[in-house]
XYZ file of C-alpha atoms in Angstrom:
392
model
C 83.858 120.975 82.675
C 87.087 119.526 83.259
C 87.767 118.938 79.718
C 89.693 116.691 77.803
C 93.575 118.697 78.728
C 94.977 115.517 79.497
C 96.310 115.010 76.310
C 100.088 114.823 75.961
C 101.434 114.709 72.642
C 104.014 112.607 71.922
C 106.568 113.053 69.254
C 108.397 110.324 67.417
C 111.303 110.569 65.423
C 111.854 110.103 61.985
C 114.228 106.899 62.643
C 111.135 105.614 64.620
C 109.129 106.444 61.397
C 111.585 104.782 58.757
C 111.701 101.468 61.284
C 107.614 101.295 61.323
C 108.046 98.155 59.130
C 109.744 96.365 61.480
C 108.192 97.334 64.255
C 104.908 96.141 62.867
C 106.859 92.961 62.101
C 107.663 92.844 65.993
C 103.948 93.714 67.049
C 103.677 90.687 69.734
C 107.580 91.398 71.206
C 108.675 93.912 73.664
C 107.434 97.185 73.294
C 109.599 99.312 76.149
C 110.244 101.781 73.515
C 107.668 104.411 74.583
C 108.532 106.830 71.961
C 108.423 103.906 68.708
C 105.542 102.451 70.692
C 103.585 105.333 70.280
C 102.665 106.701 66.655
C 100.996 108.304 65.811
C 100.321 109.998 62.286
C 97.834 112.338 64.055
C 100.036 113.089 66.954
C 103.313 113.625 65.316
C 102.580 115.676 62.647
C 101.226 119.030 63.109
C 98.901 120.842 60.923
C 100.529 123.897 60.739
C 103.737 122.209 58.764
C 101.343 120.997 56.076
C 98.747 124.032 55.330
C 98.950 127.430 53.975
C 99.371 130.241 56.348
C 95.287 131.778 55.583
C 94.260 128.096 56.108
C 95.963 127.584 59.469
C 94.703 131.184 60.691
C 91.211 130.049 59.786
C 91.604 126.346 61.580
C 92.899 127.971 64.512
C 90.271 130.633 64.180
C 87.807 127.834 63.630
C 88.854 126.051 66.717
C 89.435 128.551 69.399
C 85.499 129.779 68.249
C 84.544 126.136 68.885
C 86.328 125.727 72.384
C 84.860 129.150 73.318
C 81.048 128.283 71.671
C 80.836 125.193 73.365
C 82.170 125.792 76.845
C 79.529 128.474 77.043
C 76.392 127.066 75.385
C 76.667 124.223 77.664
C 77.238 125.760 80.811
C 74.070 128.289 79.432
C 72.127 125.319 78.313
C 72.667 123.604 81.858
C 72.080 126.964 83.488
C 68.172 126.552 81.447
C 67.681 122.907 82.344
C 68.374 123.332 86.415
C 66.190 126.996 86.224
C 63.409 125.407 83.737
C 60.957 123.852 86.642
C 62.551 123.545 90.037
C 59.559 121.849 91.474
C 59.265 119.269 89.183
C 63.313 119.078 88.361
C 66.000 119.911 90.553
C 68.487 117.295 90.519
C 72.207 118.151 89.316
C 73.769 114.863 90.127
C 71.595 112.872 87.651
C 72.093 115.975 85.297
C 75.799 115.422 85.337
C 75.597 111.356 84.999
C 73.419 112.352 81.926
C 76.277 114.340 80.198
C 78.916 112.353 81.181
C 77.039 109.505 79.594
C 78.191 111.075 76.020
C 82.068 110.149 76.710
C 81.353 106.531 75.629
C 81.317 108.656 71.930
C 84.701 109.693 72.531
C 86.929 106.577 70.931
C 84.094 105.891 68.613
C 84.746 109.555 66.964
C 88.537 108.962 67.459
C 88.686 106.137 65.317
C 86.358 107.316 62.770
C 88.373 110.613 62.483
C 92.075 108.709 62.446
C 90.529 106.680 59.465
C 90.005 108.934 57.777
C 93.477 111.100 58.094
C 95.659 107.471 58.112
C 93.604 105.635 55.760
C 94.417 102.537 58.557
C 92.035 99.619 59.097
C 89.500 99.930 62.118
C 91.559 96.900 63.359
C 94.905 98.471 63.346
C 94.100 101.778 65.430
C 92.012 100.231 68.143
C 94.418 97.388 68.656
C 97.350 100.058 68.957
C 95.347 102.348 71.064
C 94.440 98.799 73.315
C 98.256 98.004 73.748
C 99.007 101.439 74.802
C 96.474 101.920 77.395
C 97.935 103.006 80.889
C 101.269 103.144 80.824
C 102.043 100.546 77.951
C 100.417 98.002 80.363
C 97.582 97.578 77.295
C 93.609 97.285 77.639
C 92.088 94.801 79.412
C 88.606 94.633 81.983
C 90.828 94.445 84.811
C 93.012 97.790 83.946
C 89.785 99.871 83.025
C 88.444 99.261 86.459
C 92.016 100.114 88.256
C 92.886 103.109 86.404
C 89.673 104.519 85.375
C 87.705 103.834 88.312
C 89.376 106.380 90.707
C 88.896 109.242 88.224
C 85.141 109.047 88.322
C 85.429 110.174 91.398
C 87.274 113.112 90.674
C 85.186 113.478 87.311
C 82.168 113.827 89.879
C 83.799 115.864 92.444
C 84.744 118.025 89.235
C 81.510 118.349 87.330
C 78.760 118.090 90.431
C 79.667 121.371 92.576
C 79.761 122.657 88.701
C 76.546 121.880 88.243
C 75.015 122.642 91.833
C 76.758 126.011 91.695
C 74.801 126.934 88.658
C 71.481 126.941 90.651
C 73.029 129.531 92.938
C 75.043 131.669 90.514
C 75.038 132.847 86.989
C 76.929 130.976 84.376
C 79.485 133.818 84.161
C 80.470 133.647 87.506
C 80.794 130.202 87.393
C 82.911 130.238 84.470
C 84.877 132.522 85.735
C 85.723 130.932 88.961
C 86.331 127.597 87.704
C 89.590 129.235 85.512
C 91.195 128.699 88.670
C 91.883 125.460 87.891
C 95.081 126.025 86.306
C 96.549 127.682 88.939
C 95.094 124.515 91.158
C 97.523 122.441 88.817
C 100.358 124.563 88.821
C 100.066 124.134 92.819
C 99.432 120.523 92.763
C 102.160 119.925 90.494
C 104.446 120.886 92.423
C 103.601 119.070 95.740
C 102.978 115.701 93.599
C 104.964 116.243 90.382
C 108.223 118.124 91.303
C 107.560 120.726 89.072
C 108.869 123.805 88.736
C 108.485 126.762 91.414
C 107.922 129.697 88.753
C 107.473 133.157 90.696
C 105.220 134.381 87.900
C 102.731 131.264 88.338
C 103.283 131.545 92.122
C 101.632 135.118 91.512
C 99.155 134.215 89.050
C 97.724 131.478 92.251
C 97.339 134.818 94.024
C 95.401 136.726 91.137
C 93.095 133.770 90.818
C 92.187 133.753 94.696
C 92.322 137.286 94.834
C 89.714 137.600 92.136
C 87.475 134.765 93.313
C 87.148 137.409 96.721
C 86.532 140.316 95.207
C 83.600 138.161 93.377
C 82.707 136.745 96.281
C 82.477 140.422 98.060
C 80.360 141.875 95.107
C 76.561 142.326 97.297
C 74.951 143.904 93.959
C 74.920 141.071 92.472
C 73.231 139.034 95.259
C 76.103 136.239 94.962
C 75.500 133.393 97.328
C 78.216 132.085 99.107
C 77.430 128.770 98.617
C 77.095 129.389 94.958
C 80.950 130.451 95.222
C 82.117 127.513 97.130
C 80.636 125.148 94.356
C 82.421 126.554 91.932
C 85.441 126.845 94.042
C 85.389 123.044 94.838
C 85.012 122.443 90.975
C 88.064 124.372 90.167
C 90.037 122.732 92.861
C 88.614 119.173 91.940
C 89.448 119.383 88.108
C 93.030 120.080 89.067
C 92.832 117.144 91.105
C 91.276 115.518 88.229
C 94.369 116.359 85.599
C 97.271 116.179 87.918
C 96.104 112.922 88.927
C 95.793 111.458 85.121
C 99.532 113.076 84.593
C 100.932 111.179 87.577
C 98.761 108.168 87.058
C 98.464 107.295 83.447
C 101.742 109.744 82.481
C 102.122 110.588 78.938
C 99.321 110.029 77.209
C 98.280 109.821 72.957
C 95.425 111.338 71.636
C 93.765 107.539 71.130
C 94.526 106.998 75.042
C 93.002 110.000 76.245
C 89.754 109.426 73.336
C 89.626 105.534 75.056
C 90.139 106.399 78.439
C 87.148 109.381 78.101
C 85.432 106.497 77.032
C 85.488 104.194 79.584
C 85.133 106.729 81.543
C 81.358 107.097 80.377
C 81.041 103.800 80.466
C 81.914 103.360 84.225
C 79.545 106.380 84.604
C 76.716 104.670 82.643
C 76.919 101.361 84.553
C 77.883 102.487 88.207
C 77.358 105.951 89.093
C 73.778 105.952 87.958
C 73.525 104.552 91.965
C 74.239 107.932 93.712
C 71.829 109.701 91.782
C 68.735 107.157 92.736
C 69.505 107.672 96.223
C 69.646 111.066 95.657
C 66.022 110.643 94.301
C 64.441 108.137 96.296
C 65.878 109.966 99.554
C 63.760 113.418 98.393
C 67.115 114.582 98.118
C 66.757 115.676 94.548
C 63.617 115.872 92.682
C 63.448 114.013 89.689
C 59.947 113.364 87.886
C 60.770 112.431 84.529
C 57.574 113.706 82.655
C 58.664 117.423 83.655
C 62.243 116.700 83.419
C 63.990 119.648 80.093
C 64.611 117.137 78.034
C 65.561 120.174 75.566
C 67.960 121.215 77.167
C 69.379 118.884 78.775
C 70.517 117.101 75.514
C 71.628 120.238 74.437
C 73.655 120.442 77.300
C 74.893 117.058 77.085
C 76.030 117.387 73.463
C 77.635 120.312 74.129
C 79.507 119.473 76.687
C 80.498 116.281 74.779
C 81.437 118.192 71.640
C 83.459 120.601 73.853
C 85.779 117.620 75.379
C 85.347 116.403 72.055
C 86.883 119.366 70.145
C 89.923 120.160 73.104
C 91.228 116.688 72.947
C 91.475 117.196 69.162
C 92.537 120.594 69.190
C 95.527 119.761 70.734
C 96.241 117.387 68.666
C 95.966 119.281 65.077
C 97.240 122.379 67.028
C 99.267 124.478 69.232
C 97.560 123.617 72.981
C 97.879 127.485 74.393
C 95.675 127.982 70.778
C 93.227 125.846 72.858
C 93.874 127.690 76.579
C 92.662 131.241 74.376
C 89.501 129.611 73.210
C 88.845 128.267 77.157
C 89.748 132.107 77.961
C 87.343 133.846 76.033
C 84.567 131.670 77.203
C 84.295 133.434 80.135
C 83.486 137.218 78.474
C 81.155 135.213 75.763
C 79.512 133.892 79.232
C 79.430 137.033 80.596
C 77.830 138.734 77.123
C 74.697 136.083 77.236
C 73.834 136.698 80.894
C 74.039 140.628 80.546
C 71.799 140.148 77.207
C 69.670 137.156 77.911
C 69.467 136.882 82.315
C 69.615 140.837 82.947
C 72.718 140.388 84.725
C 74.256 143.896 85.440
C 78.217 143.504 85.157
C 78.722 145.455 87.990
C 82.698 146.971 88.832
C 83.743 144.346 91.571
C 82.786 141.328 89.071
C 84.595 143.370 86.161
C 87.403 143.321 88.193
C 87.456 139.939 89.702
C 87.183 138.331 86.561
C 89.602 140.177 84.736
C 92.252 139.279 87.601
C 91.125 135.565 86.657
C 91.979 135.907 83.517
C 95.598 137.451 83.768
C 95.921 134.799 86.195
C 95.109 132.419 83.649
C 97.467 134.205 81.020
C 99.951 133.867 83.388
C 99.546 130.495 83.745
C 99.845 129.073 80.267
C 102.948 131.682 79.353
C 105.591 129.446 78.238
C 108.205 130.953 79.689
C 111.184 128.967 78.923
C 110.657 129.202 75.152
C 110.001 132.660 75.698
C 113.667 132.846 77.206
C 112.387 134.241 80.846
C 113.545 132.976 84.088
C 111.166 133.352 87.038
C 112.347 129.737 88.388
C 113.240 129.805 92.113
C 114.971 126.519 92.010
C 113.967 123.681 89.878
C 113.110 120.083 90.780
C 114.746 117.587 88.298
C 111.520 114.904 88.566
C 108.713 114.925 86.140
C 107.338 118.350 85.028
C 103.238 119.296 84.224
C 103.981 122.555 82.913
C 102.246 121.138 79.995
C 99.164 120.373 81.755
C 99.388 123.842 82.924
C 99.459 124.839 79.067
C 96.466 122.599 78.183
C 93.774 124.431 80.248
């Protein structure tokens, strides 16, 4: 749910490039050069300088249809596994340890992937990525457990209402309420990251809570409020979630991010399978593992892996707002399935919410400095997350 829009891509010059001999020489020395420090073939080259013009349409084609595809599959495939047997299986927190158990694959496919575009030895990419780790201050047991540790929390209070407001609401609702997030980080960003006060993303925040309302107020659809306040939470928590790894970890590679997700799982895997007994033992879920959708729950899992999976990379081989359309149109493909598949009638007041989600979203990722428009108010000189705000 929250994705993998932490990525930052860092760019490195081509003096940095033409001194890569000697900085490999200088491996064990002092590496306070962030911007030599950092490489990265993958990350500083684009793909869009190096292919045809049909060939980039069809990658970013390709792409965007794979954001979009597997954002709604899993959320649908979730949506299956929660409705499947509710006597038997009803427990969403051990659903959500289960699919974040698939970020341990994260680093394992990054590696495999940079191999194969760098031609590099195994050796050489995980031993960069491991120096670069959290702020240049490199891998170790210690780190993993101080800077990945807090952001299972936020992973949980991300991905759990997610998951709980499914049993109360149709995937399309959810999907469309949890696009709020990015006008959650544009807020948050500016109380914690000095960023910009835009009066176009000021208004967007207002189109996104305006349209979660006029959801919220839609009786025909027997909505439960609950239902909405899951989602809600969600939104809020995965802009907790991505402002936090911007003013924690900072600028981050695509091999940070792909280790980091990876720990991530692993913390998951090893500690957070604790909640989710009590949860079962207490009669607080119900969890008997002979009924339990095993279908579609893996489905869910691996789609949900493959979508964090596919984002982190996007951004990487291309533009991130390319990535922010593919999130977008999620929410009609969403919307299509339940209409065709759980006799959802799209009734006016949903049409409209969700479509003021959506320009709120638009609004959100408009880059409006390269565009050359000024809706700044005044403008904070600390660190800016307008491209966090562009990775949704």
């Amino acid at each position: 749910m929250t994705g993998g829009s932490n990525y930052n891509s860092t760019t490195v010059s081509q003096s940095d490039v033409g001194h890569e001999g000697s900085f490999k020489a200088n491996i064990h020395g002092n590496f306070d050069d962030d911007v030599a420090f950092r490489r990265k073939t993958m990350d500083e080259q684009n793909i869009a300088e190096k292919k045809s013009t049909p060939v980039v349409i069809f990658i970013n084609f390709a792409i965007v249809a794979l954001v979009a595809i597997t954002w709604c599959l899993s959320t649908q495939f979730s949506k299956t596994a929660l409705n499947f047997d509710k006597k038997n299986f009803n427990a969403p927190y051990f659903m959500m340890w289960f699919n974040t158990n698939l970020m341990l694959l994260c680093f394992p496919a990054y590696i495999i992937v940079d191999k194969i575009r760098s031609r590099r030895s195994i050796g050489d990419i995980v031993g960069e990525t491991f120096r670069t780790f959290g702020k240049k201050k490199g891998f170790s047991i210690r780190n993993m457990f101080v800077y990945v540790t807090p952001f299972v929390f936020f992973w949980v209070g991300a991905n759990y209402p997610y998951v709980r407001a499914l049993l109360l609401i149709t995937p399309s609702v959810a999907t469309s309420i949890s696009a709020c997030n990015a006008a959650f980080v544009y807020i948050l960003a500016i109380i914690l990251l000095g960023d910009t006060f835009n009066i176009f993303k000021i208004f967007s925040v207002v189109l996104a809570i305006g349209g979660v309302v006029v959801i919220s107020m839609d009786n025909e659809m027997k909505i439960e409020w609950l239902g909405i306040l899951f989602a809600f939470l969600s939104a809020f928590m995965a802009a907790v979630y991505k402002v936090s790894f911007k003013k924690i970890i900072g600028n981050a590679s695509l091999g940070d991010v792909s280790l980091f997700m990876t720990c991530l799982g692993f913390l998951n895997l090893t500690i957070n399978w604790i909640p989710s007994l009590i949860l079962a033992l207490t009669g607080a879920e119900t969890l008997h593992f002979a009924y339990a959708p095993w279908g579609p729950m893996v489905g869910a899992a691996l789609l949900s892996m493959a979508f964090n999976f596919t984002i982190n990379f996007g951004i990487a081989l291309l533009n991130p707002l390319v990535i922010s359309v593919g999130m977008l149109l999620g929410i009609p493909l969403n919307t299509l399935i339940d209409i065709i598949f759980r006799s959802l009638d799209a009734t006016p007041l949903f049409i409209i919410g969700t479509c003021l989600i959506c320009l709120s979203f638009l609004l959100i990722i408009i880059p409006y400095d390269k565009l050359g428009i000024n809706g700044n108010c005044w403008k904070n000189n600390k660190t800016s997350a307008e491209e966090i705000c562009e990775k949704m």
